Amino acid sequence: MPVPHLTTALQGPLLELERRILAAQPQIEHWFRTRWNQHATPFYGSVDLRNSGFKLAPVDMNLFPGGFNNLNPEFLPLAVQAAQSAVDKVCPEARSLLLIPENHTRNTYYLQNVATLVHIFEQAGLKVRVGTLNPEVTAPAELATASGGTLTVEPIVRAGNRLKLADGFDPCVVLLNNDLSAGIPPLLENLEQSLLPPLHAGWAVRRKSNHFAAYDEVASEFAELISIDPWTINPYFEQCSGLDFHSRQGEEALAATVDGMLAKIRAKYAEHGIEQEPFVIVKADAGTYGMGVMSVKKGEEVIGLNRKARNKMSVVKEGLEVSEVIVQEGVYTFETVNEAVAEPVVYMMDRYVIGGFYRVHTGRGIDENLNAPGMHFVPLTFECPCLPDKQGAPDCPPNRFYAYGVIARLALLAAALELEATDPDA
């Protein structure tokens, strides 16, 4: 598969960051090994990165990643090895796995993602079946996937503290590919089977502000390790609560938070000689799918929103009302694929990078959220599975993708700390 035609403007400082990452590769990999000995790895995850030339930072971390169908199929062996490692950690004797997807059964691309996950775990040596929480599915149903294949989904039966299927299929491991935005169903509580990711990783409980607080800690430690300014890999953020977009409650406080953050970014831009105009992203503190997100360059922009904008910001997936937002430093993306604005998304399973893609949007700007209708995906070609090329330039594809993998794994480590800190049983 050819490398996507990728261009990155303003390369100077980022090249320096990539040089430092490449030069410190042995220390970095040793540091990661040490950290993974201290913390349980999330089962899987995907990280949205933004590369502005002067900054390379994660802007979102998904613990229930869809989109496995967008990965380069040449790297399936990486995913299979990582899947074996991930399952071995929770249940070395595992023979069977029940995969629970999102309830939306009409999105054929999402179902293709589920089919890809089934294939990965079957290749890893497990018997895999798909059980659904959707109350409308009362008997096994065949659903069409985007590639023209079919996927059988079946209603789940609870027997005591175990999840089964109607014919007695009794899995060792239950894997959620459903982010629980609609809340935690009683069916999933107090199971004796290994349930992954844990319930508190779902959006019914999880908050982005907790994740980025953990990332602050990880980024500071990593920056000290390779002697960089942590800001070059870490976006500023603040949480703002008590909001009601419909009644305009809390918008003055939100505007003040936005202006305070813009002032901080402006000072940092001046320190680094950056001439771009700062911006922030205001997004729901819980939730996914790019819903409840706006790009802002002045605090006054969040005051007196019109009805369409208020509706967009007030509700996210599954009708979840938004009362808390995270105000995050906006990171420009100066990457393009075939002249369209692009951002890399890196996928991991256990502690391993297994691939990624560019999220590309022809209708969005360099300071906008690209996770929106109209986006498309170009697989990242990890030419030599995320291993750097010591003879190559810092920005040659293997080295750039290695840097992406390092920053993505920092976000994965932050997710490990976040899950520990928010574990209700700890």
Short mmCIF file of C-alpha atoms in Angstrom, two decimals:
data_model
loop_
_atom_site.label_atom_id
_atom_site.label_comp_id
_atom_site.label_asym_id
_atom_site.label_seq_id
_atom_site.Cartn_x
_atom_site.Cartn_y
_atom_site.Cartn_z
CA MET A 1 0.00 0.00 0.00
CA PRO A 2 1.50 3.39 -0.94
CA VAL A 3 2.25 5.95 1.72
CA PRO A 4 -0.48 8.61 1.64
CA HIS A 5 0.68 11.86 0.05
CA LEU A 6 1.33 13.63 3.34
CA THR A 7 2.61 17.12 3.85
CA THR A 8 3.36 18.89 7.11
CA ALA A 9 4.01 22.61 7.21
CA LEU A 10 6.06 24.38 9.92
CA GLN A 11 8.29 21.38 10.45
CA GLY A 12 11.19 22.97 12.34
CA PRO A 13 10.30 22.51 16.02
CA LEU A 14 8.51 19.22 15.41
CA LEU A 15 11.56 17.84 13.65
CA GLU A 16 13.51 18.73 16.80
CA LEU A 17 10.93 16.88 18.94
CA GLU A 18 11.13 13.87 16.61
CA ARG A 19 14.93 13.97 16.76
CA ARG A 20 14.82 13.85 20.55
CA ILE A 21 12.33 10.99 20.54
CA LEU A 22 14.49 9.02 18.07
CA ALA A 23 17.73 9.73 19.97
CA ALA A 24 16.13 8.62 23.25
CA GLN A 25 14.46 5.48 21.88
CA PRO A 26 16.21 3.00 24.24
CA GLN A 27 15.42 5.16 27.31
CA ILE A 28 11.84 5.66 26.13
CA GLU A 29 11.17 1.95 25.61
CA HIS A 30 12.77 1.10 28.98
CA TRP A 31 10.63 3.79 30.64
CA PHE A 32 7.47 2.37 29.07
CA ARG A 33 8.37 -1.19 30.17
CA THR A 34 8.89 0.04 33.74
CA ARG A 35 5.55 1.86 33.75
CA TRP A 36 3.65 -1.12 32.35
CA ASN A 37 5.09 -3.25 35.15
CA GLN A 38 3.48 -0.81 37.60
CA HIS A 39 0.09 -0.28 35.93
CA ALA A 40 -2.52 -2.48 34.25
CA THR A 41 -2.75 -1.77 30.53
CA PRO A 42 -6.17 -0.80 29.15
CA PHE A 43 -7.42 -3.66 26.94
CA TYR A 44 -7.51 -1.49 23.82
CA GLY A 45 -7.77 2.13 22.80
CA SER A 46 -7.43 4.69 20.05
CA VAL A 47 -5.90 8.15 20.32
CA ASP A 48 -6.64 11.20 18.17
CA LEU A 49 -3.43 13.18 17.65
CA ARG A 50 -2.87 16.65 16.24
CA ASN A 51 0.42 17.65 14.64
CA SER A 52 0.85 21.42 14.31
CA GLY A 53 4.55 21.39 13.43
CA PHE A 54 5.38 23.04 16.78
CA LYS A 55 3.30 20.64 18.86
CA LEU A 56 2.36 16.95 18.66
CA ALA A 57 -0.35 16.12 21.20
CA PRO A 58 -3.28 13.81 21.90
CA VAL A 59 -6.66 15.55 21.91
CA ASP A 60 -8.88 12.53 22.64
CA MET A 61 -8.56 8.97 23.93
CA ASN A 62 -11.21 6.36 23.18
CA LEU A 63 -11.32 3.25 25.37
CA PHE A 64 -13.98 1.53 23.21
CA PRO A 65 -12.53 2.13 19.75
CA GLY A 66 -14.56 1.52 16.63
CA GLY A 67 -12.87 1.84 13.26
CA PHE A 68 -10.78 -1.36 13.26
CA ASN A 69 -12.06 -1.79 9.70
CA ASN A 70 -10.05 1.32 8.70
CA LEU A 71 -6.68 -0.17 9.69
CA ASN A 72 -4.20 -1.42 7.13
CA PRO A 73 -4.99 -5.16 6.76
CA GLU A 74 -1.28 -5.89 6.21
CA PHE A 75 -0.78 -5.35 9.93
CA LEU A 76 -3.36 -7.90 11.07
CA PRO A 77 -0.55 -10.08 12.56
CA LEU A 78 0.34 -7.22 14.95
CA ALA A 79 -3.28 -7.03 16.13
CA VAL A 80 -3.49 -10.81 16.56
CA GLN A 81 -0.31 -10.95 18.68
CA ALA A 82 -1.50 -8.01 20.78
CA ALA A 83 -4.93 -9.64 21.22
CA GLN A 84 -3.27 -12.84 22.48
CA SER A 85 -1.20 -10.84 24.96
CA ALA A 86 -4.22 -8.84 26.15
CA VAL A 87 -6.40 -11.92 26.68
CA ASP A 88 -3.58 -13.87 28.39
CA LYS A 89 -3.32 -11.16 31.04
CA VAL A 90 -6.97 -11.45 32.10
CA CYS A 91 -7.69 -15.11 31.46
CA PRO A 92 -4.76 -17.33 30.34
CA GLU A 93 -7.14 -20.30 29.91
CA ALA A 94 -9.60 -18.34 27.76
CA ARG A 95 -11.17 -20.28 24.89
CA SER A 96 -14.21 -18.14 24.13
CA LEU A 97 -15.12 -14.47 23.99
CA LEU A 98 -18.45 -12.66 23.86
CA LEU A 99 -18.22 -9.34 22.02
CA ILE A 100 -20.88 -6.74 22.90
CA PRO A 101 -21.13 -3.97 20.27
CA GLU A 102 -23.03 -0.69 20.17
CA ASN A 103 -26.78 -0.99 19.70
CA HIS A 104 -26.91 0.80 16.36
CA THR A 105 -27.40 -2.02 13.88
CA ARG A 106 -27.86 0.09 10.74
CA ASN A 107 -24.36 1.57 10.51
CA THR A 108 -22.76 -0.95 8.15
CA TYR A 109 -19.27 0.58 8.59
CA TYR A 110 -19.49 0.18 12.36
CA LEU A 111 -20.62 -3.43 11.84
CA GLN A 112 -17.60 -3.94 9.57
CA ASN A 113 -15.49 -2.80 12.55
CA VAL A 114 -17.19 -5.46 14.72
CA ALA A 115 -16.57 -8.11 12.06
CA THR A 116 -12.88 -7.08 11.96
CA LEU A 117 -12.63 -7.46 15.75
CA VAL A 118 -14.26 -10.91 15.53
CA HIS A 119 -11.68 -11.88 12.90
CA ILE A 120 -8.75 -10.63 15.05
CA PHE A 121 -9.85 -12.64 18.10
CA GLU A 122 -10.64 -15.74 16.06
CA GLN A 123 -7.13 -15.54 14.60
CA ALA A 124 -5.87 -15.25 18.19
CA GLY A 125 -7.40 -18.68 18.86
CA LEU A 126 -10.73 -17.85 20.50
CA LYS A 127 -14.29 -18.85 19.71
CA VAL A 128 -16.04 -15.50 19.29
CA ARG A 129 -19.74 -14.66 19.20
CA VAL A 130 -21.52 -11.32 19.20
CA GLY A 131 -24.16 -10.60 21.84
CA THR A 132 -26.24 -7.44 21.87
CA LEU A 133 -27.79 -5.28 24.59
CA ASN A 134 -30.38 -4.05 22.08
CA PRO A 135 -33.81 -5.03 23.44
CA GLU A 136 -35.19 -5.07 19.88
CA VAL A 137 -33.02 -8.09 19.04
CA THR A 138 -34.94 -11.05 20.54
CA ALA A 139 -33.54 -13.83 18.33
CA PRO A 140 -30.28 -14.32 16.39
CA ALA A 141 -30.18 -11.76 13.58
CA GLU A 142 -27.95 -11.49 10.52
CA LEU A 143 -26.81 -7.94 9.83
CA ALA A 144 -25.13 -6.71 6.65
CA THR A 145 -21.64 -5.18 6.91
CA ALA A 146 -20.16 -2.53 4.61
CA SER A 147 -18.09 -5.10 2.69
CA GLY A 148 -21.15 -7.13 1.79
CA GLY A 149 -20.60 -9.77 4.47
CA THR A 150 -22.92 -10.62 7.35
CA LEU A 151 -22.58 -10.56 11.10
CA THR A 152 -24.77 -12.62 13.43
CA VAL A 153 -25.82 -10.86 16.63
CA GLU A 154 -27.68 -12.65 19.39
CA PRO A 155 -29.61 -11.61 22.50
CA ILE A 156 -27.68 -12.02 25.76
CA VAL A 157 -28.99 -14.16 28.61
CA ARG A 158 -27.90 -13.61 32.20
CA ALA A 159 -27.61 -16.77 34.32
CA GLY A 160 -26.60 -15.97 37.89
CA ASN A 161 -23.50 -13.82 37.59
CA ARG A 162 -22.60 -14.96 34.08
CA LEU A 163 -23.54 -13.79 30.60
CA LYS A 164 -24.46 -16.52 28.13
CA LEU A 165 -26.26 -16.98 24.84
CA ALA A 166 -29.51 -18.90 24.43
CA ASP A 167 -27.81 -22.14 23.28
CA GLY A 168 -25.60 -22.24 26.39
CA PHE A 169 -22.49 -20.51 24.99
CA ASP A 170 -20.65 -19.52 28.18
CA PRO A 171 -17.67 -17.24 27.41
CA CYS A 172 -14.54 -16.82 29.53
CA VAL A 173 -14.19 -13.15 28.57
CA VAL A 174 -16.77 -10.45 27.78
CA LEU A 175 -15.40 -7.64 25.60
CA LEU A 176 -17.34 -4.38 25.33
CA ASN A 177 -17.20 -2.41 22.10
CA ASN A 178 -20.06 -0.34 23.52
CA ASP A 179 -19.06 2.83 25.38
CA LEU A 180 -22.10 2.80 27.74
CA SER A 181 -23.13 6.38 26.90
CA ALA A 182 -26.71 5.38 27.69
CA GLY A 183 -25.74 4.24 31.21
CA ILE A 184 -24.66 0.97 32.79
CA PRO A 185 -27.22 -1.79 32.19
CA PRO A 186 -27.86 -3.97 35.29
CA LEU A 187 -27.18 -6.97 33.02
CA LEU A 188 -23.44 -6.08 33.10
CA GLU A 189 -23.06 -5.47 36.84
CA ASN A 190 -21.29 -7.84 39.26
CA LEU A 191 -20.26 -10.42 36.67
CA GLU A 192 -17.87 -13.23 37.59
CA GLN A 193 -16.50 -13.29 34.03
CA SER A 194 -13.72 -10.91 33.02
CA LEU A 195 -15.49 -7.82 31.64
CA LEU A 196 -13.28 -5.56 29.53
CA PRO A 197 -12.92 -2.62 29.57
CA PRO A 198 -14.30 -2.17 33.11
CA LEU A 199 -17.69 -0.49 33.56
CA HIS A 200 -16.13 2.72 34.92
CA ALA A 201 -14.34 3.18 31.57
CA GLY A 202 -17.73 3.90 29.95
CA TRP A 203 -19.09 7.40 29.40
CA ALA A 204 -21.78 6.86 32.04
CA VAL A 205 -18.92 7.40 34.52
CA ARG A 206 -15.81 8.51 32.63
CA ARG A 207 -14.76 12.17 32.17
CA LYS A 208 -12.24 13.57 29.68
CA SER A 209 -11.01 15.98 32.35
CA ASN A 210 -9.91 13.00 34.49
CA HIS A 211 -8.04 11.58 31.53
CA PHE A 212 -6.17 14.80 30.77
CA ALA A 213 -5.35 15.32 34.45
CA ALA A 214 -3.63 11.92 34.32
CA TYR A 215 -2.00 12.87 31.02
CA ASP A 216 -0.55 16.01 32.66
CA GLU A 217 1.30 13.73 35.06
CA VAL A 218 2.54 11.37 32.33
CA ALA A 219 3.59 14.18 29.95
CA SER A 220 5.56 15.98 32.65
CA GLU A 221 7.49 12.82 33.55
CA PHE A 222 8.15 11.98 29.89
CA ALA A 223 9.23 15.55 29.08
CA GLU A 224 11.78 15.39 31.88
CA LEU A 225 13.06 12.07 30.52
CA ILE A 226 13.89 13.50 27.07
CA SER A 227 14.45 17.16 28.13
CA ILE A 228 11.61 18.92 26.32
CA ASP A 229 9.00 21.51 27.31
CA PRO A 230 5.96 19.36 28.28
CA TRP A 231 3.70 21.88 26.55
CA THR A 232 4.97 20.65 23.16
CA ILE A 233 3.17 17.32 23.75
CA ASN A 234 0.36 18.43 26.08
CA PRO A 235 -2.67 20.67 25.44
CA TYR A 236 -3.84 22.93 28.27
CA PHE A 237 -7.35 22.14 29.54
CA GLU A 238 -9.89 23.14 32.17
CA GLN A 239 -13.23 21.70 33.15
CA CYS A 240 -16.32 23.90 33.32
CA SER A 241 -19.50 22.59 35.01
CA GLY A 242 -22.99 23.84 35.91
CA LEU A 243 -23.90 24.52 32.29
CA ASP A 244 -27.30 24.44 30.63
CA PHE A 245 -26.94 25.43 26.98
CA HIS A 246 -30.73 25.62 26.47
CA SER A 247 -31.31 28.14 29.27
CA ARG A 248 -27.86 29.77 28.74
CA GLN A 249 -26.95 29.04 32.36
CA GLY A 250 -23.19 29.22 33.02
CA GLU A 251 -22.21 30.80 29.69
CA GLU A 252 -20.49 33.81 31.33
CA ALA A 253 -18.30 31.48 33.42
CA LEU A 254 -17.57 29.42 30.30
CA ALA A 255 -16.57 32.58 28.39
CA ALA A 256 -14.22 33.59 31.22
CA THR A 257 -12.63 30.11 31.17
CA VAL A 258 -12.16 30.36 27.39
CA ASP A 259 -10.54 33.81 27.63
CA GLY A 260 -8.25 32.68 30.47
CA MET A 261 -7.10 29.69 28.44
CA LEU A 262 -6.53 31.81 25.30
CA ALA A 263 -4.34 34.17 27.35
CA LYS A 264 -2.24 31.21 28.57
CA ILE A 265 -1.84 29.88 25.03
CA ARG A 266 -0.98 33.36 23.70
CA ALA A 267 1.82 33.64 26.27
CA LYS A 268 3.16 30.22 25.24
CA TYR A 269 2.97 31.12 21.55
CA ALA A 270 4.96 34.30 22.25
CA GLU A 271 7.57 32.28 24.18
CA HIS A 272 7.99 29.88 21.24
CA GLY A 273 7.76 32.53 18.50
CA ILE A 274 4.52 31.13 17.06
CA GLU A 275 2.47 33.55 14.97
CA GLN A 276 -0.78 31.59 14.67
CA GLU A 277 -3.94 32.80 16.39
CA PRO A 278 -4.73 30.68 19.49
CA PHE A 279 -8.03 28.81 19.64
CA VAL A 280 -9.74 26.42 22.04
CA ILE A 281 -12.04 23.47 21.60
CA VAL A 282 -15.10 23.36 23.87
CA LYS A 283 -16.47 19.82 24.09
CA ALA A 284 -18.65 17.67 26.30
CA ASP A 285 -16.66 16.21 29.21
CA ALA A 286 -18.34 12.84 28.58
CA GLY A 287 -19.16 11.34 25.22
CA THR A 288 -17.81 10.60 21.81
CA TYR A 289 -18.51 10.60 18.06
CA GLY A 290 -17.44 14.22 17.73
CA MET A 291 -20.77 15.43 19.15
CA GLY A 292 -21.02 18.50 21.38
CA VAL A 293 -17.83 20.13 20.04
CA MET A 294 -17.10 23.72 18.99
CA SER A 295 -13.96 25.63 17.99
CA VAL A 296 -13.67 29.10 19.62
CA LYS A 297 -11.24 32.04 19.26
CA LYS A 298 -12.91 34.48 21.73
CA GLY A 299 -14.85 33.96 24.95
CA GLU A 300 -17.74 36.05 23.66
CA GLU A 301 -18.38 33.40 20.98
CA VAL A 302 -19.95 31.09 23.61
CA ILE A 303 -22.36 33.80 24.84
CA GLY A 304 -25.76 34.05 23.19
CA LEU A 305 -25.37 31.01 20.94
CA ASN A 306 -28.15 30.66 18.38
CA ARG A 307 -30.66 27.86 18.74
CA LYS A 308 -28.86 25.53 16.29
CA ALA A 309 -25.54 25.92 18.14
CA ARG A 310 -27.21 25.45 21.56
CA ASN A 311 -28.93 22.28 20.35
CA LYS A 312 -25.62 20.98 18.99
CA MET A 313 -23.80 21.59 22.28
CA SER A 314 -26.54 20.51 24.69
CA VAL A 315 -26.92 16.82 23.81
CA VAL A 316 -24.46 14.09 22.78
CA LYS A 317 -24.76 10.40 21.90
CA GLU A 318 -27.74 8.51 23.37
CA GLY A 319 -29.38 11.85 24.25
CA LEU A 320 -26.96 12.47 27.12
CA GLU A 321 -27.51 16.04 28.39
CA VAL A 322 -24.34 18.16 28.58
CA SER A 323 -23.79 20.08 31.82
CA GLU A 324 -19.99 19.74 31.99
CA VAL A 325 -17.51 20.63 29.28
CA ILE A 326 -13.76 20.51 28.88
CA VAL A 327 -12.14 23.64 27.45
CA GLN A 328 -9.05 22.32 25.69
CA GLU A 329 -6.25 24.16 23.97
CA GLY A 330 -6.82 23.86 20.25
CA VAL A 331 -3.96 22.21 18.38
CA TYR A 332 -3.74 23.14 14.72
CA THR A 333 -3.23 20.33 12.28
CA PHE A 334 -0.80 21.22 9.51
CA GLU A 335 -1.01 17.78 7.96
CA THR A 336 -2.86 17.17 4.74
CA VAL A 337 -3.58 14.06 2.73
CA ASN A 338 -4.15 14.90 -0.95
CA GLU A 339 -4.59 18.55 0.08
CA ALA A 340 -7.39 17.80 2.58
CA VAL A 341 -6.93 18.51 6.29
CA ALA A 342 -5.91 15.36 8.20
CA GLU A 343 -5.14 14.10 11.71
CA PRO A 344 -3.60 10.78 12.73
CA VAL A 345 -5.53 8.27 14.85
CA VAL A 346 -3.38 5.54 16.44
CA TYR A 347 -4.79 2.17 17.56
CA MET A 348 -3.41 0.08 20.38
CA MET A 349 -4.22 -3.24 21.98
CA ASP A 350 -2.64 -4.20 25.28
CA ARG A 351 0.50 -1.99 25.25
CA TYR A 352 1.22 -2.35 21.54
CA VAL A 353 0.60 -0.04 18.61
CA ILE A 354 -1.25 -2.12 16.00
CA GLY A 355 -1.87 0.51 13.31
CA GLY A 356 -3.76 3.67 12.60
CA PHE A 357 -5.21 5.92 9.96
CA TYR A 358 -5.54 9.54 8.97
CA ARG A 359 -8.95 11.03 9.61
CA VAL A 360 -9.37 13.31 6.59
CA HIS A 361 -12.04 15.97 6.00
CA THR A 362 -12.24 17.97 2.79
CA GLY A 363 -14.77 20.40 4.27
CA ARG A 364 -13.04 21.33 7.52
CA GLY A 365 -10.25 23.77 8.41
CA ILE A 366 -6.94 23.32 10.24
CA ASP A 367 -8.50 24.61 13.49
CA GLU A 368 -11.69 22.49 13.41
CA ASN A 369 -12.88 19.15 14.74
CA LEU A 370 -12.47 16.58 11.94
CA ASN A 371 -14.63 13.90 13.62
CA ALA A 372 -17.73 15.01 11.72
CA PRO A 373 -20.00 13.84 8.90
CA GLY A 374 -18.10 13.92 5.60
CA MET A 375 -14.82 12.57 7.02
CA HIS A 376 -13.01 9.66 5.40
CA PHE A 377 -10.04 7.51 6.37
CA VAL A 378 -6.63 6.76 4.84
CA PRO A 379 -4.73 3.91 6.55
CA LEU A 380 -1.35 4.82 8.04
CA THR A 381 1.31 2.62 6.53
CA PHE A 382 3.50 1.67 9.47
CA GLU A 383 6.06 0.49 6.92
CA CYS A 384 8.07 -1.47 9.46
CA PRO A 385 5.52 -1.91 12.25
CA CYS A 386 6.13 1.31 14.18
CA LEU A 387 9.87 0.72 14.38
CA PRO A 388 12.02 3.79 13.67
CA ASP A 389 14.52 4.00 10.84
CA LYS A 390 17.77 5.14 12.47
CA GLN A 391 19.26 5.96 9.05
CA GLY A 392 16.25 7.96 7.88
CA ALA A 393 15.37 11.64 8.36
CA PRO A 394 13.32 12.48 11.47
CA ASP A 395 10.21 13.08 9.36
CA CYS A 396 10.45 10.02 7.08
CA PRO A 397 7.28 7.89 7.48
CA PRO A 398 8.68 5.18 9.84
CA ASN A 399 10.14 7.85 12.15
CA ARG A 400 7.10 10.09 12.09
CA PHE A 401 4.85 7.11 12.81
CA TYR A 402 7.17 5.98 15.60
CA ALA A 403 6.79 9.45 17.18
CA TYR A 404 3.01 9.14 16.79
CA GLY A 405 3.16 5.75 18.49
CA VAL A 406 5.15 7.16 21.42
CA ILE A 407 2.70 10.01 22.04
CA ALA A 408 -0.27 7.66 21.65
CA ARG A 409 1.23 5.28 24.21
CA LEU A 410 1.63 8.20 26.62
CA ALA A 411 -2.13 8.71 26.31
CA LEU A 412 -2.66 4.97 26.86
CA LEU A 413 -0.54 5.14 30.02
CA ALA A 414 -2.58 8.15 31.15
CA ALA A 415 -5.74 6.07 30.60
CA ALA A 416 -4.25 3.36 32.85
CA LEU A 417 -3.68 5.93 35.62
CA GLU A 418 -7.14 7.42 35.04
CA LEU A 419 -8.85 4.00 35.36
CA GLU A 420 -6.91 3.26 38.56
CA ALA A 421 -7.87 6.62 40.07
CA THR A 422 -11.57 6.24 39.21
CA ASP A 423 -11.94 2.53 40.05
CA PRO A 424 -14.92 2.27 42.44
CA ASP A 425 -13.51 -0.96 43.94
CA ALA A 426 -10.03 0.43 44.65
#
